[in-house]
PDB file of C-alpha atoms in Angstrom:
ATOM      1  CA  MET A   1      -0.161   0.048  -0.301  1.00  0.00           C
ATOM      2  CA  GLN A   2       2.870   2.253   1.171  1.00  0.00           C
ATOM      3  CA  THR A   3       3.833   2.467  -2.601  1.00  0.00           C
ATOM      4  CA  GLY A   4       0.960   3.534  -4.096  1.00  0.00           C
ATOM      5  CA  VAL A   5       0.414   6.088  -2.122  1.00  0.00           C
ATOM      6  CA  LEU A   6       3.790   7.434  -2.592  1.00  0.00           C
ATOM      7  CA  ARG A   7       2.965   6.829  -6.091  1.00  0.00           C
ATOM      8  CA  VAL A   8      -0.326   9.027  -5.846  1.00  0.00           C
ATOM      9  CA  LEU A   9       1.421  11.748  -3.950  1.00  0.00           C
ATOM     10  CA  ARG A  10       4.329  12.200  -6.204  1.00  0.00           C
ATOM     11  CA  ALA A  11       1.999  12.110  -8.939  1.00  0.00           C
ATOM     12  CA  THR A  12      -0.351  15.219  -7.078  1.00  0.00           C
ATOM     13  CA  ALA A  13       2.830  17.634  -6.281  1.00  0.00           C
ATOM     14  CA  PRO A  14       3.686  18.998  -9.678  1.00  0.00           C
ATOM     15  CA  SER A  15      -0.038  19.763 -10.210  1.00  0.00           C
ATOM     16  CA  TRP A  16       0.445  21.906  -7.175  1.00  0.00           C
ATOM     17  CA  TRP A  17      -0.352  25.857  -8.485  1.00  0.00           C
ATOM     18  CA  ARG A  18       3.235  27.162  -7.001  1.00  0.00           C
ATOM     19  CA  HIS A  19       5.093  23.967  -8.239  1.00  0.00           C
ATOM     20  CA  LYS A  20       3.856  24.976 -11.854  1.00  0.00           C
ATOM     21  CA  GLU A  21       4.453  28.797 -11.164  1.00  0.00           C
ATOM     22  CA  LEU A  22       8.536  27.486 -10.704  1.00  0.00           C
ATOM     23  CA  ARG A  23       8.554  24.992 -13.436  1.00  0.00           C
ATOM     24  CA  ARG A  24       6.571  28.080 -15.902  1.00  0.00           C
ATOM     25  CA  THR A  25       9.593  30.486 -14.640  1.00  0.00           C
ATOM     26  CA  GLY A  26      12.385  28.203 -15.070  1.00  0.00           C
ATOM     27  CA  GLN A  27      12.942  27.007 -11.589  1.00  0.00           C
ATOM     28  CA  THR A  28      13.135  23.752 -12.435  1.00  0.00           C
ATOM     29  CA  GLY A  29      15.703  22.872  -9.493  1.00  0.00           C
ATOM     30  CA  GLN A  30      13.440  24.414  -6.860  1.00  0.00           C
ATOM     31  CA  ALA A  31      10.296  22.909  -8.343  1.00  0.00           C
ATOM     32  CA  GLN A  32      11.722  19.469  -7.874  1.00  0.00           C
ATOM     33  CA  ARG A  33      12.905  20.115  -4.266  1.00  0.00           C
ATOM     34  CA  LEU A  34       9.459  21.754  -3.125  1.00  0.00           C
ATOM     35  CA  GLU A  35       8.055  19.298  -4.762  1.00  0.00           C
ATOM     36  CA  ARG A  36       9.636  16.723  -2.871  1.00  0.00           C
ATOM     37  CA  GLU A  37       9.920  17.866   0.449  1.00  0.00           C
ATOM     38  CA  THR A  38       5.656  18.022   0.214  1.00  0.00           C
ATOM     39  CA  VAL A  39       5.935  14.207  -0.596  1.00  0.00           C
ATOM     40  CA  LEU A  40       7.685  13.152   2.095  1.00  0.00           C
ATOM     41  CA  ARG A  41       5.755  15.480   4.479  1.00  0.00           C
ATOM     42  CA  ASP A  42       2.302  13.840   3.172  1.00  0.00           C
ATOM     43  CA  LEU A  43       3.397  10.778   3.737  1.00  0.00           C
ATOM     44  CA  GLY A  44       4.761  11.389   6.702  1.00  0.00           C
ATOM     45  CA  TYR A  45       1.043  12.906   7.658  1.00  0.00           C
ATOM     46  CA  SER A  46      -0.310   9.127   6.009  1.00  0.00           C
ATOM     47  CA  LYS A  47       1.871   7.352   8.435  1.00  0.00           C
ATOM     48  CA  GLN A  48       0.774   9.372  11.186  1.00  0.00           C
ATOM     49  CA  ALA A  49      -3.288   8.807  10.497  1.00  0.00           C
ATOM     50  CA  ALA A  50      -2.457   5.532   9.732  1.00  0.00           C
ATOM     51  CA  SER A  51      -0.466   5.221  13.391  1.00  0.00           C
ATOM     52  CA  LEU A  52      -3.039   7.234  15.591  1.00  0.00           C
ATOM     53  CA  PRO A  53      -6.359   5.283  16.726  1.00  0.00           C
ATOM     54  CA  ASN A  54      -8.345   9.009  17.257  1.00  0.00           C
ATOM     55  CA  ALA A  55      -6.926  10.045  13.379  1.00  0.00           C
ATOM     56  CA  HIS A  56      -9.990  11.245  11.063  1.00  0.00           C
ATOM     57  CA  VAL A  57     -10.659  13.182   8.054  1.00  0.00           C
ATOM     58  CA  ILE A  58     -13.550  15.891   8.239  1.00  0.00           C
ATOM     59  CA  CYS A  59     -15.118  17.438   5.117  1.00  0.00           C
ATOM     60  CA  GLY A  60     -17.077  20.326   4.785  1.00  0.00           C
ATOM     61  CA  GLU A  61     -18.271  23.655   3.666  1.00  0.00           C
ATOM     62  CA  GLY A  62     -14.966  25.505   4.648  1.00  0.00           C
ATOM     63  CA  GLY A  63     -12.788  22.444   3.376  1.00  0.00           C
ATOM     64  CA  THR A  64     -11.416  18.873   4.274  1.00  0.00           C
ATOM     65  CA  PHE A  65      -9.097  18.744   7.612  1.00  0.00           C
ATOM     66  CA  ILE A  66      -7.025  15.734   8.479  1.00  0.00           C
ATOM     67  CA  HIS A  67      -7.027  15.761  12.474  1.00  0.00           C
ATOM     68  CA  LEU A  68      -3.871  13.966  13.537  1.00  0.00           C
ATOM     69  CA  ARG A  69      -4.068  14.607  17.767  1.00  0.00           C
ATOM     70  CA  TRP A  70      -2.700  17.986  18.152  1.00  0.00           C
ATOM     71  CA  THR A  71      -1.966  18.318  14.397  1.00  0.00           C
ATOM     72  CA  THR A  72      -4.803  19.297  12.023  1.00  0.00           C
ATOM     73  CA  VAL A  73      -3.768  19.320   7.768  1.00  0.00           C
ATOM     74  CA  SER A  74      -6.384  21.093   5.925  1.00  0.00           C
ATOM     75  CA  THR A  75      -7.346  22.411   2.808  1.00  0.00           C
ATOM     76  CA  PHE A  76     -10.021  24.576   1.653  1.00  0.00           C
ATOM     77  CA  ALA A  77     -11.099  21.849  -1.279  1.00  0.00           C
ATOM     78  CA  PRO A  78     -12.998  18.906  -1.323  1.00  0.00           C
ATOM     79  CA  ILE A  79     -11.836  15.649  -0.752  1.00  0.00           C
ATOM     80  CA  GLU A  80     -11.932  15.144  -4.522  1.00  0.00           C
ATOM     81  CA  ARG A  81      -9.453  17.815  -4.762  1.00  0.00           C
ATOM     82  CA  PHE A  82      -7.237  16.822  -1.053  1.00  0.00           C
ATOM     83  CA  PRO A  83      -5.296  13.415  -2.654  1.00  0.00           C
ATOM     84  CA  LEU A  84      -3.786  13.594   0.999  1.00  0.00           C
ATOM     85  CA  ALA A  85      -7.571  13.525   2.907  1.00  0.00           C
ATOM     86  CA  ALA A  86      -8.728  10.841  -0.109  1.00  0.00           C
ATOM     87  CA  LEU A  87      -5.330   8.577   0.538  1.00  0.00           C
ATOM     88  CA  ALA A  88      -6.442   8.638   4.186  1.00  0.00           C
ATOM     89  CA  VAL A  89      -9.736   7.198   3.842  1.00  0.00           C
ATOM     90  CA  ALA A  90      -8.739   4.778   1.683  1.00  0.00           C
ATOM     91  CA  ARG A  91      -6.347   3.342   4.235  1.00  0.00           C
ATOM     92  CA  GLY A  92      -9.074   3.202   6.585  1.00  0.00           C
ATOM     93  CA  ILE A  93      -9.130   6.481   8.380  1.00  0.00           C
ATOM     94  CA  PRO A  94     -12.416   7.192   9.412  1.00  0.00           C
ATOM     95  CA  PHE A  95     -14.115  10.031   7.387  1.00  0.00           C
ATOM     96  CA  ILE A  96     -17.116  12.539   8.736  1.00  0.00           C
ATOM     97  CA  ASP A  97     -18.665  14.245   6.046  1.00  0.00           C
ATOM     98  CA  ILE A  98     -20.301  17.183   6.869  1.00  0.00           C
ATOM     99  CA  ARG A  99     -21.373  18.936   3.794  1.00  0.00           C
ATOM    100  CA  PRO A 100     -24.996  19.855   3.362  1.00  0.00           C
ATOM    101  CA  VAL A 101     -27.487  17.194   2.251  1.00  0.00           C
ATOM    102  CA  THR A 102     -29.023  17.768  -1.378  1.00  0.00           C
ATOM    103  CA  ASP A 103     -30.489  13.722  -2.178  1.00  0.00           C
ATOM    104  CA  VAL A 104     -32.268  13.385   0.818  1.00  0.00           C
ATOM    105  CA  ILE A 105     -34.475  10.174  -0.692  1.00  0.00           C
ATOM    106  CA  ALA A 106     -31.232   8.930  -1.438  1.00  0.00           C
ATOM    107  CA  PHE A 107     -29.692   9.732   2.010  1.00  0.00           C
ATOM    108  CA  ALA A 108     -32.907   8.136   3.578  1.00  0.00           C
ATOM    109  CA  ASN A 109     -32.238   5.086   1.585  1.00  0.00           C
ATOM    110  CA  LEU A 110     -28.552   4.429   2.950  1.00  0.00           C
ATOM    111  CA  PRO A 111     -27.848   1.197   4.753  1.00  0.00           C
ATOM    112  CA  ARG A 112     -28.022   1.233   8.279  1.00  0.00           C
ATOM    113  CA  VAL A 113     -24.756   0.373  10.258  1.00  0.00           C
ATOM    114  CA  THR A 114     -24.229  -1.114  13.713  1.00  0.00           C
ATOM    115  CA  GLN A 115     -21.988   0.240  16.105  1.00  0.00           C
ATOM    116  CA  ASP A 116     -19.505  -2.406  14.638  1.00  0.00           C
ATOM    117  CA  GLY A 117     -19.618  -1.330  11.399  1.00  0.00           C
ATOM    118  CA  SER A 118     -21.572  -4.483  10.239  1.00  0.00           C
ATOM    119  CA  VAL A 119     -24.951  -3.551   8.442  1.00  0.00           C
ATOM    120  CA  ASP A 120     -28.023  -3.266  10.525  1.00  0.00           C
ATOM    121  CA  PRO A 121     -30.674  -6.173   9.159  1.00  0.00           C
ATOM    122  CA  GLU A 122     -34.231  -5.203   8.275  1.00  0.00           C
ATOM    123  CA  PRO A 123     -36.786  -4.263   9.098  1.00  0.00           C
ATOM    124  CA  TRP A 124     -36.797  -0.587   9.880  1.00  0.00           C
ATOM    125  CA  GLY A 125     -39.738   1.645   9.869  1.00  0.00           C
ATOM    126  CA  PRO A 126     -40.776   4.642  10.976  1.00  0.00           C
ATOM    127  CA  ARG A 127     -41.160   3.536  14.492  1.00  0.00           C
ATOM    128  CA  SER A 128     -37.553   2.322  14.365  1.00  0.00           C
ATOM    129  CA  SER A 129     -35.041   3.568  17.211  1.00  0.00           C
ATOM    130  CA  VAL A 130     -31.738   3.871  17.225  1.00  0.00           C
ATOM    131  CA  LEU A 131     -29.306   3.394  20.912  1.00  0.00           C
ATOM    132  CA  LEU A 132     -27.157   6.358  20.627  1.00  0.00           C
ATOM    133  CA  PHE A 133     -24.516   5.535  23.548  1.00  0.00           C
ATOM    134  CA  ASN A 134     -24.527   2.560  25.601  1.00  0.00           C
TER     135      ASN A 134
END
């Protein structure tokens, strides 16, 4: 998995506007150095997220955030445009989506999940209740 993560980070680093601008102005060496630093930094965040029990990714209208205990990595972009957050979710880091629900019917039809992560078997109905805490 680590080589896949590294491959994605290396592929996305040159697409940063700052790195593109440095290449455009002929400062290729500096762009490559900053890209390597970016990849190493993000790889460190990825390793940290995988090793911390309370790490999680939040995506909302204000951007995407990876919470790593005392450190927060953030961007003002949806998760689809934040490769590090998408990689963290792909590695199994919990994901909290606080973006507004636009399709209420699709949301209501999502499968119900129990506390241990398994799908809650039917039947549920309008009078079903959910235990919020033990």
